[in-house]
């Protein structure tokens, strides 16, 4: 059983060191920071191996998700698993944020 | 930044034919999820906006210039080089870097050996030194092929090695993080530390390229 | 914690199917390599991944493989090698 993350030796395309270069965006750095903060000495809310388990749980979606969207999904699932917030709280917050972002976009 | 789609070149597709989309702007759904998770964590008192800002600032201080200082110190101070290779975590503490809970492993390029680092299972990288890994390092292309055809991958970076030089690939899969100590280019014996630091690239510390003097041709 | 293997020992990586989070990639399973160094004892990532403390700790080694052992069709020089970290419970004497 090969997990979706286990890429070593599989067929793949050329590496393009020019096109596959990318300066991290502020959004990506924010997701990175959230992950680092839940791991840090003060909080210790999760371990890196737990984050990897969550990303591997994406299954086929692992290949489709951009890197930091995988991280974001892992942070969200870990915080739910550890009852830092509940699914109900997350659903309510997402509805509120969706309305806010749509209003900003249309405004 | 434009909504850049990376789909029009090369077979960078997953085995089920879907394009790999690594460098795009986040989808609206991802923006909503990120904002929601961040705001909930702040409301719950888990993190503050200030914590997030400081974490991003700390990340921005990492990068090739920090790695270059370590490399040049090793090039110019044999005693330090010995420590860097044999007590790596202690040696980098002088630069204010703490790898814990990981450990640093420094691998030295020589006339006879070229080292190259990959993480096939995720994206393990010496982040306290070099910061966020490059996009290619996290992609399937590099992760899949660096272990199986390292010389072909090196060529894609413009790095041609003679057959007589051994290629040693390090799959960074567990508790060590790897930094390549590149070879000091010939003809730089009387250069200052500042001049040398300017030569040391991120890619040379991952081992996909060598350090070259300006104008020096490919090996 | 004692190390069962020492640098220079030949080891075979176990060809084992195991569900859950593991750090032994498929491409080294069933392959034979040589212990390059003892890294030390570390919490078991297979347990850490589930929020467990990772006890008991596992001894970790760097194992060196000839590329031609990993990939029968490897077309580079026979001196090319690959090194990877493997926990003791994933190997047997070869």
mmCIF file of C-alpha atoms in Angstrom:
data_model
loop_
_atom_site.group_PDB
_atom_site.id
_atom_site.type_symbol
_atom_site.label_atom_id
_atom_site.label_comp_id
_atom_site.label_asym_id
_atom_site.label_seq_id
_atom_site.Cartn_x
_atom_site.Cartn_y
_atom_site.Cartn_z
ATOM 1 C CA UNK A 1 0.000 0.000 0.000
ATOM 2 C CA UNK A 2 1.572 3.177 -1.211
ATOM 3 C CA UNK A 3 0.495 6.416 0.393
ATOM 4 C CA UNK A 4 -0.079 9.357 -1.945
ATOM 5 C CA UNK A 5 2.978 11.140 -0.513
ATOM 6 C CA UNK A 6 5.406 8.306 -1.311
ATOM 7 C CA UNK A 7 6.749 9.685 -4.588
ATOM 8 C CA UNK A 8 10.285 8.219 -4.551
ATOM 9 C CA UNK A 9 11.095 6.550 -7.874
ATOM 10 C CA UNK A 10 7.711 7.107 -9.529
ATOM 11 C CA UNK A 11 7.551 8.420 -13.102
ATOM 12 C CA UNK A 12 7.472 12.206 -13.201
ATOM 13 C CA UNK A 13 8.281 15.109 -15.460
ATOM 14 C CA UNK A 14 11.365 17.263 -15.789
ATOM 15 C CA UNK A 15 12.322 19.716 -13.079
ATOM 16 C CA UNK A 16 12.230 23.238 -14.425
ATOM 17 C CA UNK A 17 14.330 25.334 -12.042
ATOM 18 C CA UNK A 18 13.034 28.539 -13.621
ATOM 19 C CA UNK A 19 9.305 27.884 -13.907
ATOM 20 C CA UNK A 20 9.142 25.851 -10.714
ATOM 21 C CA UNK A 21 10.562 28.721 -8.703
ATOM 22 C CA UNK A 22 8.104 30.670 -6.635
ATOM 23 C CA UNK A 23 8.419 33.375 -3.993
ATOM 24 C CA UNK A 24 6.080 32.497 -1.123
ATOM 25 C CA UNK A 25 3.073 34.804 -0.989
ATOM 26 C CA UNK A 26 1.873 36.470 2.180
ATOM 27 C CA UNK A 27 -1.078 34.087 2.213
ATOM 28 C CA UNK A 28 1.250 31.083 2.043
ATOM 29 C CA UNK A 29 3.454 32.502 4.775
ATOM 30 C CA UNK A 30 0.380 32.985 6.947
ATOM 31 C CA UNK A 31 -0.536 29.315 6.586
ATOM 32 C CA UNK A 32 3.091 28.393 7.256
ATOM 33 C CA UNK A 33 3.041 30.551 10.402
ATOM 34 C CA UNK A 34 -0.176 28.931 11.689
ATOM 35 C CA UNK A 35 1.411 25.489 11.326
ATOM 36 C CA UNK A 36 4.641 26.548 13.025
ATOM 37 C CA UNK A 37 2.708 28.164 15.885
ATOM 38 C CA UNK A 38 0.602 25.082 16.659
ATOM 39 C CA UNK A 39 3.840 23.041 16.704
ATOM 40 C CA UNK A 40 5.896 25.408 18.825
ATOM 41 C CA UNK A 41 7.355 24.811 22.290
ATOM 42 C CA UNK A 42 4.806 27.050 23.984
ATOM 43 C CA UNK A 43 1.705 25.507 22.416
ATOM 44 C CA UNK A 44 2.671 21.951 21.416
ATOM 45 C CA UNK A 45 -0.818 21.455 20.039
ATOM 46 C CA UNK A 46 0.379 19.067 17.357
ATOM 47 C CA UNK A 47 3.469 17.304 16.044
ATOM 48 C CA UNK A 48 4.830 17.375 12.535
ATOM 49 C CA UNK A 49 4.003 13.690 12.084
ATOM 50 C CA UNK A 50 0.357 14.424 12.845
ATOM 51 C CA UNK A 51 0.329 17.063 10.141
ATOM 52 C CA UNK A 52 1.830 14.564 7.707
ATOM 53 C CA UNK A 53 -0.810 11.981 8.642
ATOM 54 C CA UNK A 54 -3.540 14.516 7.885
ATOM 55 C CA UNK A 55 -2.012 15.429 4.523
ATOM 56 C CA UNK A 56 -1.647 11.754 3.608
ATOM 57 C CA UNK A 57 -5.322 11.307 4.534
ATOM 58 C CA UNK A 58 -6.172 13.520 1.554
ATOM 59 C CA UNK A 59 -5.644 10.424 -0.599
ATOM 60 C CA UNK A 60 -5.927 11.251 -4.292
ATOM 61 C CA UNK A 61 -6.604 14.884 -3.399
ATOM 62 C CA UNK A 62 -3.007 15.034 -2.129
ATOM 63 C CA UNK A 63 -1.853 15.353 -5.749
ATOM 64 C CA UNK A 64 -4.380 18.027 -6.606
ATOM 65 C CA UNK A 65 -4.043 20.309 -3.625
ATOM 66 C CA UNK A 66 -1.446 23.060 -3.826
ATOM 67 C CA UNK A 67 1.207 22.645 -1.148
ATOM 68 C CA UNK A 68 -0.064 25.236 1.319
ATOM 69 C CA UNK A 69 -3.664 24.183 0.844
ATOM 70 C CA UNK A 70 -2.551 20.750 2.048
ATOM 71 C CA UNK A 71 -1.010 22.423 5.084
ATOM 72 C CA UNK A 72 -4.131 24.472 5.716
ATOM 73 C CA UNK A 73 -6.350 21.387 5.547
ATOM 74 C CA UNK A 74 -4.027 19.628 7.989
ATOM 75 C CA UNK A 75 -4.130 22.539 10.459
ATOM 76 C CA UNK A 76 -7.913 22.658 10.261
ATOM 77 C CA UNK A 77 -8.371 18.901 10.737
ATOM 78 C CA UNK A 78 -5.860 18.822 13.592
ATOM 79 C CA UNK A 79 -7.621 21.629 15.439
ATOM 80 C CA UNK A 80 -10.929 19.777 15.023
ATOM 81 C CA UNK A 81 -9.389 16.484 16.149
ATOM 82 C CA UNK A 82 -7.975 18.171 19.238
ATOM 83 C CA UNK A 83 -11.244 19.984 19.949
ATOM 84 C CA UNK A 84 -9.603 23.406 19.788
ATOM 85 C CA UNK A 85 -12.739 24.304 17.875
ATOM 86 C CA UNK A 86 -15.757 22.271 16.799
ATOM 87 C CA UNK A 87 -17.099 21.531 13.341
ATOM 88 C CA UNK A 88 -20.164 23.640 14.198
ATOM 89 C CA UNK A 89 -17.969 26.597 15.114
ATOM 90 C CA UNK A 90 -15.959 26.166 11.927
ATOM 91 C CA UNK A 91 -19.091 25.920 9.766
ATOM 92 C CA UNK A 92 -20.565 29.063 11.319
ATOM 93 C CA UNK A 93 -17.285 30.936 10.941
ATOM 94 C CA UNK A 94 -16.914 29.890 7.305
ATOM 95 C CA UNK A 95 -20.424 31.093 6.488
ATOM 96 C CA UNK A 96 -19.657 34.439 8.109
ATOM 97 C CA UNK A 97 -16.289 34.763 6.340
ATOM 98 C CA UNK A 98 -17.793 33.775 2.989
ATOM 99 C CA UNK A 99 -20.415 36.519 3.281
ATOM 100 C CA UNK A 100 -17.738 39.026 4.301
ATOM 101 C CA UNK A 101 -15.343 38.143 1.461
ATOM 102 C CA UNK A 102 -18.150 38.232 -1.093
ATOM 103 C CA UNK A 103 -19.272 41.618 0.179
ATOM 104 C CA UNK A 104 -15.661 42.906 -0.067
ATOM 105 C CA UNK A 105 -15.323 41.555 -3.594
ATOM 106 C CA UNK A 106 -18.627 43.047 -4.722
ATOM 107 C CA UNK A 107 -18.081 46.296 -2.858
ATOM 108 C CA UNK B 1 0.870 38.213 -8.897
ATOM 109 C CA UNK B 2 -1.185 36.892 -11.779
ATOM 110 C CA UNK B 3 -3.332 33.834 -11.506
ATOM 111 C CA UNK B 4 -0.574 31.799 -13.029
ATOM 112 C CA UNK B 5 -1.454 28.358 -14.327
ATOM 113 C CA UNK B 6 1.433 26.050 -14.673
ATOM 114 C CA UNK B 7 -0.209 23.558 -16.985
ATOM 115 C CA UNK B 8 1.209 24.237 -20.377
ATOM 116 C CA UNK B 9 4.653 22.724 -20.173
ATOM 117 C CA UNK B 10 6.016 19.285 -19.507
ATOM 118 C CA UNK B 11 4.281 16.184 -18.223
ATOM 119 C CA UNK B 12 3.841 17.567 -14.725
ATOM 120 C CA UNK B 13 0.725 15.546 -14.116
ATOM 121 C CA UNK B 14 -0.311 13.075 -11.492
ATOM 122 C CA UNK B 15 -0.742 9.456 -12.455
ATOM 123 C CA UNK B 16 -4.454 9.999 -12.958
ATOM 124 C CA UNK B 17 -3.764 12.710 -15.461
ATOM 125 C CA UNK B 18 -4.628 15.709 -13.310
ATOM 126 C CA UNK B 19 -2.341 18.678 -13.583
ATOM 127 C CA UNK B 20 -0.293 19.467 -10.526
ATOM 128 C CA UNK B 21 -1.231 22.897 -9.288
ATOM 129 C CA UNK B 22 1.332 24.042 -6.838
ATOM 130 C CA UNK B 23 1.970 27.709 -7.299
ATOM 131 C CA UNK B 24 -1.462 29.191 -7.807
ATOM 132 C CA UNK B 25 -3.223 31.814 -5.794
ATOM 133 C CA UNK B 26 -5.438 30.125 -3.258
ATOM 134 C CA UNK B 27 -8.960 29.281 -4.321
ATOM 135 C CA UNK B 28 -11.757 31.271 -2.733
ATOM 136 C CA UNK B 29 -12.560 28.185 -0.649
ATOM 137 C CA UNK B 30 -8.997 28.071 0.652
ATOM 138 C CA UNK B 31 -9.088 31.775 1.472
ATOM 139 C CA UNK B 32 -12.314 31.245 3.398
ATOM 140 C CA UNK B 33 -10.890 28.273 5.286
ATOM 141 C CA UNK B 34 -7.642 30.073 6.120
ATOM 142 C CA UNK B 35 -9.449 33.185 7.367
ATOM 143 C CA UNK B 36 -11.844 31.040 9.392
ATOM 144 C CA UNK B 37 -9.160 28.897 11.011
ATOM 145 C CA UNK B 38 -7.000 31.942 11.753
ATOM 146 C CA UNK B 39 -9.871 33.916 13.295
ATOM 147 C CA UNK B 40 -11.054 30.946 15.377
ATOM 148 C CA UNK B 41 -7.529 30.369 16.692
ATOM 149 C CA UNK B 42 -7.297 34.056 17.627
ATOM 150 C CA UNK B 43 -10.759 34.068 19.252
ATOM 151 C CA UNK B 44 -9.852 30.965 21.267
ATOM 152 C CA UNK B 45 -6.662 32.648 22.477
ATOM 153 C CA UNK B 46 -4.442 30.012 20.846
ATOM 154 C CA UNK B 47 -2.506 32.568 18.797
ATOM 155 C CA UNK B 48 -2.605 36.333 18.403
ATOM 156 C CA UNK B 49 -2.268 38.376 15.250
ATOM 157 C CA UNK B 50 1.037 39.559 16.680
ATOM 158 C CA UNK B 51 2.239 35.931 17.022
ATOM 159 C CA UNK B 52 1.467 35.337 13.357
ATOM 160 C CA UNK B 53 3.230 38.510 12.289
ATOM 161 C CA UNK B 54 6.320 37.611 14.332
ATOM 162 C CA UNK B 55 6.381 34.060 12.961
ATOM 163 C CA UNK B 56 6.370 35.464 9.420
ATOM 164 C CA UNK B 57 9.129 37.924 10.308
ATOM 165 C CA UNK B 58 11.222 35.134 11.808
ATOM 166 C CA UNK B 59 10.753 33.107 8.631
ATOM 167 C CA UNK B 60 11.883 36.045 6.534
ATOM 168 C CA UNK B 61 15.224 36.189 8.368
ATOM 169 C CA UNK B 62 16.048 32.656 7.173
ATOM 170 C CA UNK B 63 17.448 32.067 3.747
ATOM 171 C CA UNK B 64 20.478 31.665 1.575
ATOM 172 C CA UNK B 65 22.413 34.555 3.116
ATOM 173 C CA UNK B 66 22.325 32.846 6.515
ATOM 174 C CA UNK B 67 23.443 29.555 4.981
ATOM 175 C CA UNK B 68 26.174 31.351 3.046
ATOM 176 C CA UNK B 69 27.669 32.762 6.256
ATOM 177 C CA UNK B 70 27.969 29.235 7.651
ATOM 178 C CA UNK B 71 29.501 27.872 4.455
ATOM 179 C CA UNK B 72 32.045 30.678 4.177
ATOM 180 C CA UNK B 73 33.017 30.336 7.821
ATOM 181 C CA UNK B 74 33.710 26.646 7.137
ATOM 182 C CA UNK B 75 35.688 27.493 3.999
ATOM 183 C CA UNK B 76 37.885 29.986 5.819
ATOM 184 C CA UNK B 77 38.264 28.395 9.272
ATOM 185 C CA UNK B 78 39.368 24.721 9.308
ATOM 186 C CA UNK B 79 38.596 24.337 12.990
ATOM 187 C CA UNK B 80 35.040 25.584 12.408
ATOM 188 C CA UNK B 81 34.636 23.306 9.406
ATOM 189 C CA UNK B 82 35.602 20.329 11.516
ATOM 190 C CA UNK B 83 32.986 21.294 14.090
ATOM 191 C CA UNK B 84 30.349 21.955 11.449
ATOM 192 C CA UNK B 85 30.830 18.473 10.009
ATOM 193 C CA UNK B 86 31.092 16.643 13.317
ATOM 194 C CA UNK B 87 29.048 18.666 15.851
ATOM 195 C CA UNK B 88 26.740 20.413 13.452
ATOM 196 C CA UNK B 89 24.093 21.567 15.929
ATOM 197 C CA UNK B 90 26.710 23.190 18.173
ATOM 198 C CA UNK B 91 28.449 24.806 15.231
ATOM 199 C CA UNK B 92 25.333 26.571 13.962
ATOM 200 C CA UNK B 93 24.286 27.725 17.413
ATOM 201 C CA UNK B 94 26.997 30.368 17.008
ATOM 202 C CA UNK B 95 24.813 31.813 14.293
ATOM 203 C CA UNK B 96 21.791 31.815 16.604
ATOM 204 C CA UNK B 97 20.262 28.780 14.904
ATOM 205 C CA UNK B 98 18.559 26.024 16.847
ATOM 206 C CA UNK B 99 17.519 22.925 14.887
ATOM 207 C CA UNK B 100 15.675 21.247 17.775
ATOM 208 C CA UNK B 101 13.811 18.898 17.752
ATOM 209 C CA UNK B 102 15.577 17.973 14.505
ATOM 210 C CA UNK B 103 19.348 17.532 14.154
ATOM 211 C CA UNK B 104 21.529 19.002 11.457
ATOM 212 C CA UNK B 105 23.680 16.790 9.240
ATOM 213 C CA UNK B 106 26.239 18.619 7.078
ATOM 214 C CA UNK B 107 27.555 16.718 4.058
ATOM 215 C CA UNK B 108 30.685 17.903 2.309
ATOM 216 C CA UNK B 109 31.219 18.068 -1.434
ATOM 217 C CA UNK B 110 34.743 17.194 -2.519
ATOM 218 C CA UNK B 111 36.707 16.379 -5.666
ATOM 219 C CA UNK B 112 35.297 12.886 -5.422
ATOM 220 C CA UNK B 113 31.770 13.234 -4.028
ATOM 221 C CA UNK B 114 28.750 15.353 -4.893
ATOM 222 C CA UNK B 115 25.928 15.371 -2.332
ATOM 223 C CA UNK B 116 22.332 16.166 -3.175
ATOM 224 C CA UNK B 117 19.341 16.404 -0.825
ATOM 225 C CA UNK B 118 15.704 15.476 -1.405
ATOM 226 C CA UNK B 119 12.713 14.613 0.757
ATOM 227 C CA UNK B 120 10.679 12.045 -1.156
ATOM 228 C CA UNK B 121 7.892 11.811 1.445
ATOM 229 C CA UNK B 122 7.171 15.480 2.078
ATOM 230 C CA UNK B 123 9.417 18.533 2.135
ATOM 231 C CA UNK B 124 11.908 18.145 4.995
ATOM 232 C CA UNK B 125 14.419 20.952 4.689
ATOM 233 C CA UNK B 126 16.813 22.812 7.004
ATOM 234 C CA UNK B 127 14.223 25.560 7.547
ATOM 235 C CA UNK B 128 15.942 27.200 10.550
ATOM 236 C CA UNK B 129 18.835 27.945 8.169
ATOM 237 C CA UNK B 130 17.386 28.198 4.668
ATOM 238 C CA UNK B 131 13.764 29.139 5.345
ATOM 239 C CA UNK B 132 10.906 27.901 3.177
ATOM 240 C CA UNK B 133 11.971 25.313 0.576
ATOM 241 C CA UNK B 134 11.818 26.215 -3.116
ATOM 242 C CA UNK B 135 8.682 25.231 -5.016
ATOM 243 C CA UNK B 136 10.495 22.623 -7.110
ATOM 244 C CA UNK B 137 11.747 20.904 -3.950
ATOM 245 C CA UNK B 138 8.148 20.264 -2.899
ATOM 246 C CA UNK B 139 6.922 19.054 -6.285
ATOM 247 C CA UNK B 140 6.440 15.498 -7.413
ATOM 248 C CA UNK B 141 8.965 15.881 -10.270
ATOM 249 C CA UNK B 142 11.926 16.496 -7.994
ATOM 250 C CA UNK B 143 10.803 14.213 -5.170
ATOM 251 C CA UNK B 144 10.165 11.265 -7.512
ATOM 252 C CA UNK B 145 13.257 11.543 -9.703
ATOM 253 C CA UNK B 146 16.057 12.865 -7.459
ATOM 254 C CA UNK B 147 16.424 9.412 -5.911
ATOM 255 C CA UNK B 148 16.154 7.404 -9.106
ATOM 256 C CA UNK B 149 17.945 9.496 -11.715
ATOM 257 C CA UNK B 150 19.893 12.126 -9.789
ATOM 258 C CA UNK B 151 22.310 12.835 -12.620
ATOM 259 C CA UNK B 152 19.471 13.625 -15.027
ATOM 260 C CA UNK B 153 17.909 15.937 -12.440
ATOM 261 C CA UNK B 154 21.272 17.628 -11.846
ATOM 262 C CA UNK B 155 21.554 18.226 -15.585
ATOM 263 C CA UNK B 156 18.175 19.960 -15.511
ATOM 264 C CA UNK B 157 19.784 22.372 -13.039
ATOM 265 C CA UNK B 158 22.727 22.805 -15.405
ATOM 266 C CA UNK B 159 24.997 20.696 -13.225
ATOM 267 C CA UNK B 160 27.114 18.276 -15.244
ATOM 268 C CA UNK B 161 29.278 15.917 -13.227
ATOM 269 C CA UNK B 162 32.037 13.674 -14.516
ATOM 270 C CA UNK B 163 31.357 9.936 -14.213
ATOM 271 C CA UNK B 164 34.362 9.703 -11.915
ATOM 272 C CA UNK B 165 32.606 11.792 -9.285
ATOM 273 C CA UNK B 166 30.317 9.859 -6.976
ATOM 274 C CA UNK B 167 26.770 11.163 -6.537
ATOM 275 C CA UNK B 168 25.467 10.623 -3.026
ATOM 276 C CA UNK B 169 21.748 11.338 -2.640
ATOM 277 C CA UNK B 170 20.323 11.988 0.826
ATOM 278 C CA UNK B 171 16.630 11.269 1.281
ATOM 279 C CA UNK B 172 15.717 13.487 4.238
ATOM 280 C CA UNK B 173 12.915 11.363 5.669
ATOM 281 C CA UNK B 174 13.187 11.400 9.458
ATOM 282 C CA UNK B 175 14.960 13.346 12.203
ATOM 283 C CA UNK B 176 17.985 14.813 10.426
ATOM 284 C CA UNK B 177 17.983 17.872 8.211
ATOM 285 C CA UNK B 178 20.718 18.160 5.608
ATOM 286 C CA UNK B 179 22.918 21.028 4.509
ATOM 287 C CA UNK B 180 25.423 20.545 1.704
ATOM 288 C CA UNK B 181 28.804 22.174 2.234
ATOM 289 C CA UNK B 182 29.700 23.021 -1.358
ATOM 290 C CA UNK B 183 33.259 23.077 -2.708
ATOM 291 C CA UNK B 184 35.012 26.406 -2.598
ATOM 292 C CA UNK B 185 35.722 27.481 -6.167
ATOM 293 C CA UNK B 186 39.362 27.575 -7.238
ATOM 294 C CA UNK B 187 40.867 31.021 -7.648
ATOM 295 C CA UNK B 188 39.087 32.561 -4.646
ATOM 296 C CA UNK B 189 41.966 32.148 -2.194
ATOM 297 C CA UNK B 190 42.348 35.877 -1.503
ATOM 298 C CA UNK B 191 38.653 36.787 -1.583
ATOM 299 C CA UNK B 192 37.008 38.425 1.421
ATOM 300 C CA UNK B 193 34.215 36.724 3.368
ATOM 301 C CA UNK B 194 31.690 39.154 1.879
ATOM 302 C CA UNK B 195 32.801 38.330 -1.645
ATOM 303 C CA UNK B 196 32.627 34.605 -0.938
ATOM 304 C CA UNK B 197 29.195 34.823 0.695
ATOM 305 C CA UNK B 198 27.819 36.456 -2.419
ATOM 306 C CA UNK B 199 28.777 33.340 -4.410
ATOM 307 C CA UNK B 200 27.001 30.791 -2.229
ATOM 308 C CA UNK B 201 23.529 30.015 -3.537
ATOM 309 C CA UNK B 202 20.600 28.238 -1.931
ATOM 310 C CA UNK B 203 20.759 25.577 -4.642
ATOM 311 C CA UNK B 204 24.414 24.839 -3.893
ATOM 312 C CA UNK B 205 23.450 24.119 -0.270
ATOM 313 C CA UNK B 206 20.735 21.691 -1.434
ATOM 314 C CA UNK B 207 23.290 20.149 -3.760
ATOM 315 C CA UNK B 208 21.596 20.678 -7.105
ATOM 316 C CA UNK B 209 24.366 23.014 -8.233
ATOM 317 C CA UNK B 210 27.961 23.928 -7.476
ATOM 318 C CA UNK B 211 29.353 27.272 -6.377
ATOM 319 C CA UNK B 212 30.998 29.039 -9.295
ATOM 320 C CA UNK B 213 32.990 32.200 -9.707
ATOM 321 C CA UNK B 214 31.275 34.761 -11.939
ATOM 322 C CA UNK B 215 31.977 33.868 -15.534
ATOM 323 C CA UNK B 216 33.185 30.392 -14.674
ATOM 324 C CA UNK B 217 31.940 27.916 -17.248
ATOM 325 C CA UNK B 218 29.930 24.827 -16.438
ATOM 326 C CA UNK B 219 32.071 21.939 -15.289
ATOM 327 C CA UNK C 1 19.285 2.653 24.645
ATOM 328 C CA UNK C 2 21.350 -0.011 22.906
ATOM 329 C CA UNK C 3 21.937 -0.121 19.213
ATOM 330 C CA UNK C 4 21.439 -3.508 17.615
ATOM 331 C CA UNK C 5 23.492 -2.529 14.558
ATOM 332 C CA UNK C 6 26.834 -0.802 14.091
ATOM 333 C CA UNK C 7 28.401 1.101 11.210
ATOM 334 C CA UNK C 8 29.419 -1.317 8.470
ATOM 335 C CA UNK C 9 26.716 -3.893 9.259
ATOM 336 C CA UNK C 10 24.694 -5.137 6.306
ATOM 337 C CA UNK C 11 20.967 -4.802 6.801
ATOM 338 C CA UNK C 12 17.872 -5.582 4.810
ATOM 339 C CA UNK C 13 14.953 -3.196 5.013
ATOM 340 C CA UNK C 14 11.762 -5.061 5.803
ATOM 341 C CA UNK C 15 9.296 -5.631 3.015
ATOM 342 C CA UNK C 16 6.259 -4.930 5.104
ATOM 343 C CA UNK C 17 2.852 -3.490 4.464
ATOM 344 C CA UNK C 18 1.817 -1.273 7.310
ATOM 345 C CA UNK C 19 -1.174 1.025 7.473
ATOM 346 C CA UNK C 20 -0.936 4.515 8.897
ATOM 347 C CA UNK C 21 1.896 7.012 8.860
ATOM 348 C CA UNK C 22 5.335 5.493 8.226
ATOM 349 C CA UNK C 23 8.654 7.051 7.237
ATOM 350 C CA UNK C 24 10.137 4.107 5.331
ATOM 351 C CA UNK C 25 9.461 4.769 1.652
ATOM 352 C CA UNK C 26 8.467 1.859 -0.533
ATOM 353 C CA UNK C 27 11.525 2.139 -2.767
ATOM 354 C CA UNK C 28 13.903 0.968 -0.005
ATOM 355 C CA UNK C 29 11.721 -1.859 1.311
ATOM 356 C CA UNK C 30 13.228 -5.268 0.671
ATOM 357 C CA UNK C 31 16.579 -3.689 -0.274
ATOM 358 C CA UNK C 32 19.956 -4.361 1.294
ATOM 359 C CA UNK C 33 22.258 -1.606 2.485
ATOM 360 C CA UNK C 34 25.019 -0.859 4.959
ATOM 361 C CA UNK C 35 24.734 1.060 8.234
ATOM 362 C CA UNK C 36 26.565 4.349 7.687
ATOM 363 C CA UNK C 37 26.061 5.749 11.182
ATOM 364 C CA UNK C 38 23.927 5.537 14.285
ATOM 365 C CA UNK C 39 21.855 8.706 14.518
ATOM 366 C CA UNK C 40 20.435 8.049 17.988
ATOM 367 C CA UNK C 41 17.129 7.195 19.604
ATOM 368 C CA UNK C 42 14.019 9.136 18.675
ATOM 369 C CA UNK C 43 10.305 8.995 19.424
ATOM 370 C CA UNK C 44 8.531 6.660 17.036
ATOM 371 C CA UNK C 45 6.911 8.765 14.273
ATOM 372 C CA UNK C 46 4.359 6.006 13.634
ATOM 373 C CA UNK C 47 2.943 6.771 17.094
ATOM 374 C CA UNK C 48 3.634 10.507 17.153
ATOM 375 C CA UNK C 49 1.429 10.771 14.088
ATOM 376 C CA UNK C 50 -1.573 9.799 16.215
ATOM 377 C CA UNK C 51 -0.888 12.236 19.020
ATOM 378 C CA UNK C 52 0.877 9.582 21.098
ATOM 379 C CA UNK C 53 4.111 10.347 22.971
ATOM 380 C CA UNK C 54 6.119 8.135 20.600
ATOM 381 C CA UNK C 55 7.355 5.815 23.352
ATOM 382 C CA UNK C 56 9.217 3.534 23.319
ATOM 383 C CA UNK C 57 11.892 5.432 21.439
ATOM 384 C CA UNK C 58 13.372 3.771 18.365
ATOM 385 C CA UNK C 59 17.011 3.645 17.360
ATOM 386 C CA UNK C 60 17.578 5.474 14.091
ATOM 387 C CA UNK C 61 20.365 4.772 11.591
ATOM 388 C CA UNK C 62 21.557 6.218 8.345
ATOM 389 C CA UNK C 63 21.691 3.401 5.813
ATOM 390 C CA UNK C 64 23.746 3.584 2.638
ATOM 391 C CA UNK C 65 22.536 1.832 -0.515
ATOM 392 C CA UNK C 66 24.168 1.362 -3.866
ATOM 393 C CA UNK C 67 21.893 2.962 -6.430
ATOM 394 C CA UNK C 68 22.162 -0.216 -8.495
ATOM 395 C CA UNK C 69 20.628 -2.124 -5.552
ATOM 396 C CA UNK C 70 17.651 0.240 -5.420
ATOM 397 C CA UNK C 71 17.116 0.501 -9.177
ATOM 398 C CA UNK C 72 18.244 -2.463 -11.289
ATOM 399 C CA UNK C 73 18.152 -0.216 -14.371
ATOM 400 C CA UNK C 74 20.191 2.603 -12.772
ATOM 401 C CA UNK C 75 22.323 3.978 -15.560
ATOM 402 C CA UNK C 76 24.837 6.076 -13.595
ATOM 403 C CA UNK C 77 28.259 4.952 -12.334
ATOM 404 C CA UNK C 78 28.219 1.965 -9.987
ATOM 405 C CA UNK C 79 29.785 4.102 -7.256
ATOM 406 C CA UNK C 80 26.642 6.267 -6.913
ATOM 407 C CA UNK C 81 24.836 5.824 -3.603
ATOM 408 C CA UNK C 82 21.779 6.902 -1.635
ATOM 409 C CA UNK C 83 21.541 7.426 2.099
ATOM 410 C CA UNK C 84 18.354 7.475 4.131
ATOM 411 C CA UNK C 85 17.342 7.294 7.789
ATOM 412 C CA UNK C 86 15.723 4.029 8.865
ATOM 413 C CA UNK C 87 14.365 3.089 12.307
ATOM 414 C CA UNK C 88 15.628 -0.153 13.791
ATOM 415 C CA UNK C 89 12.247 -1.895 13.713
ATOM 416 C CA UNK C 90 12.278 -1.624 9.927
ATOM 417 C CA UNK C 91 15.460 -3.663 9.385
ATOM 418 C CA UNK C 92 16.940 -7.143 9.787
ATOM 419 C CA UNK C 93 20.510 -8.464 9.506
ATOM 420 C CA UNK C 94 21.453 -9.258 5.899
#
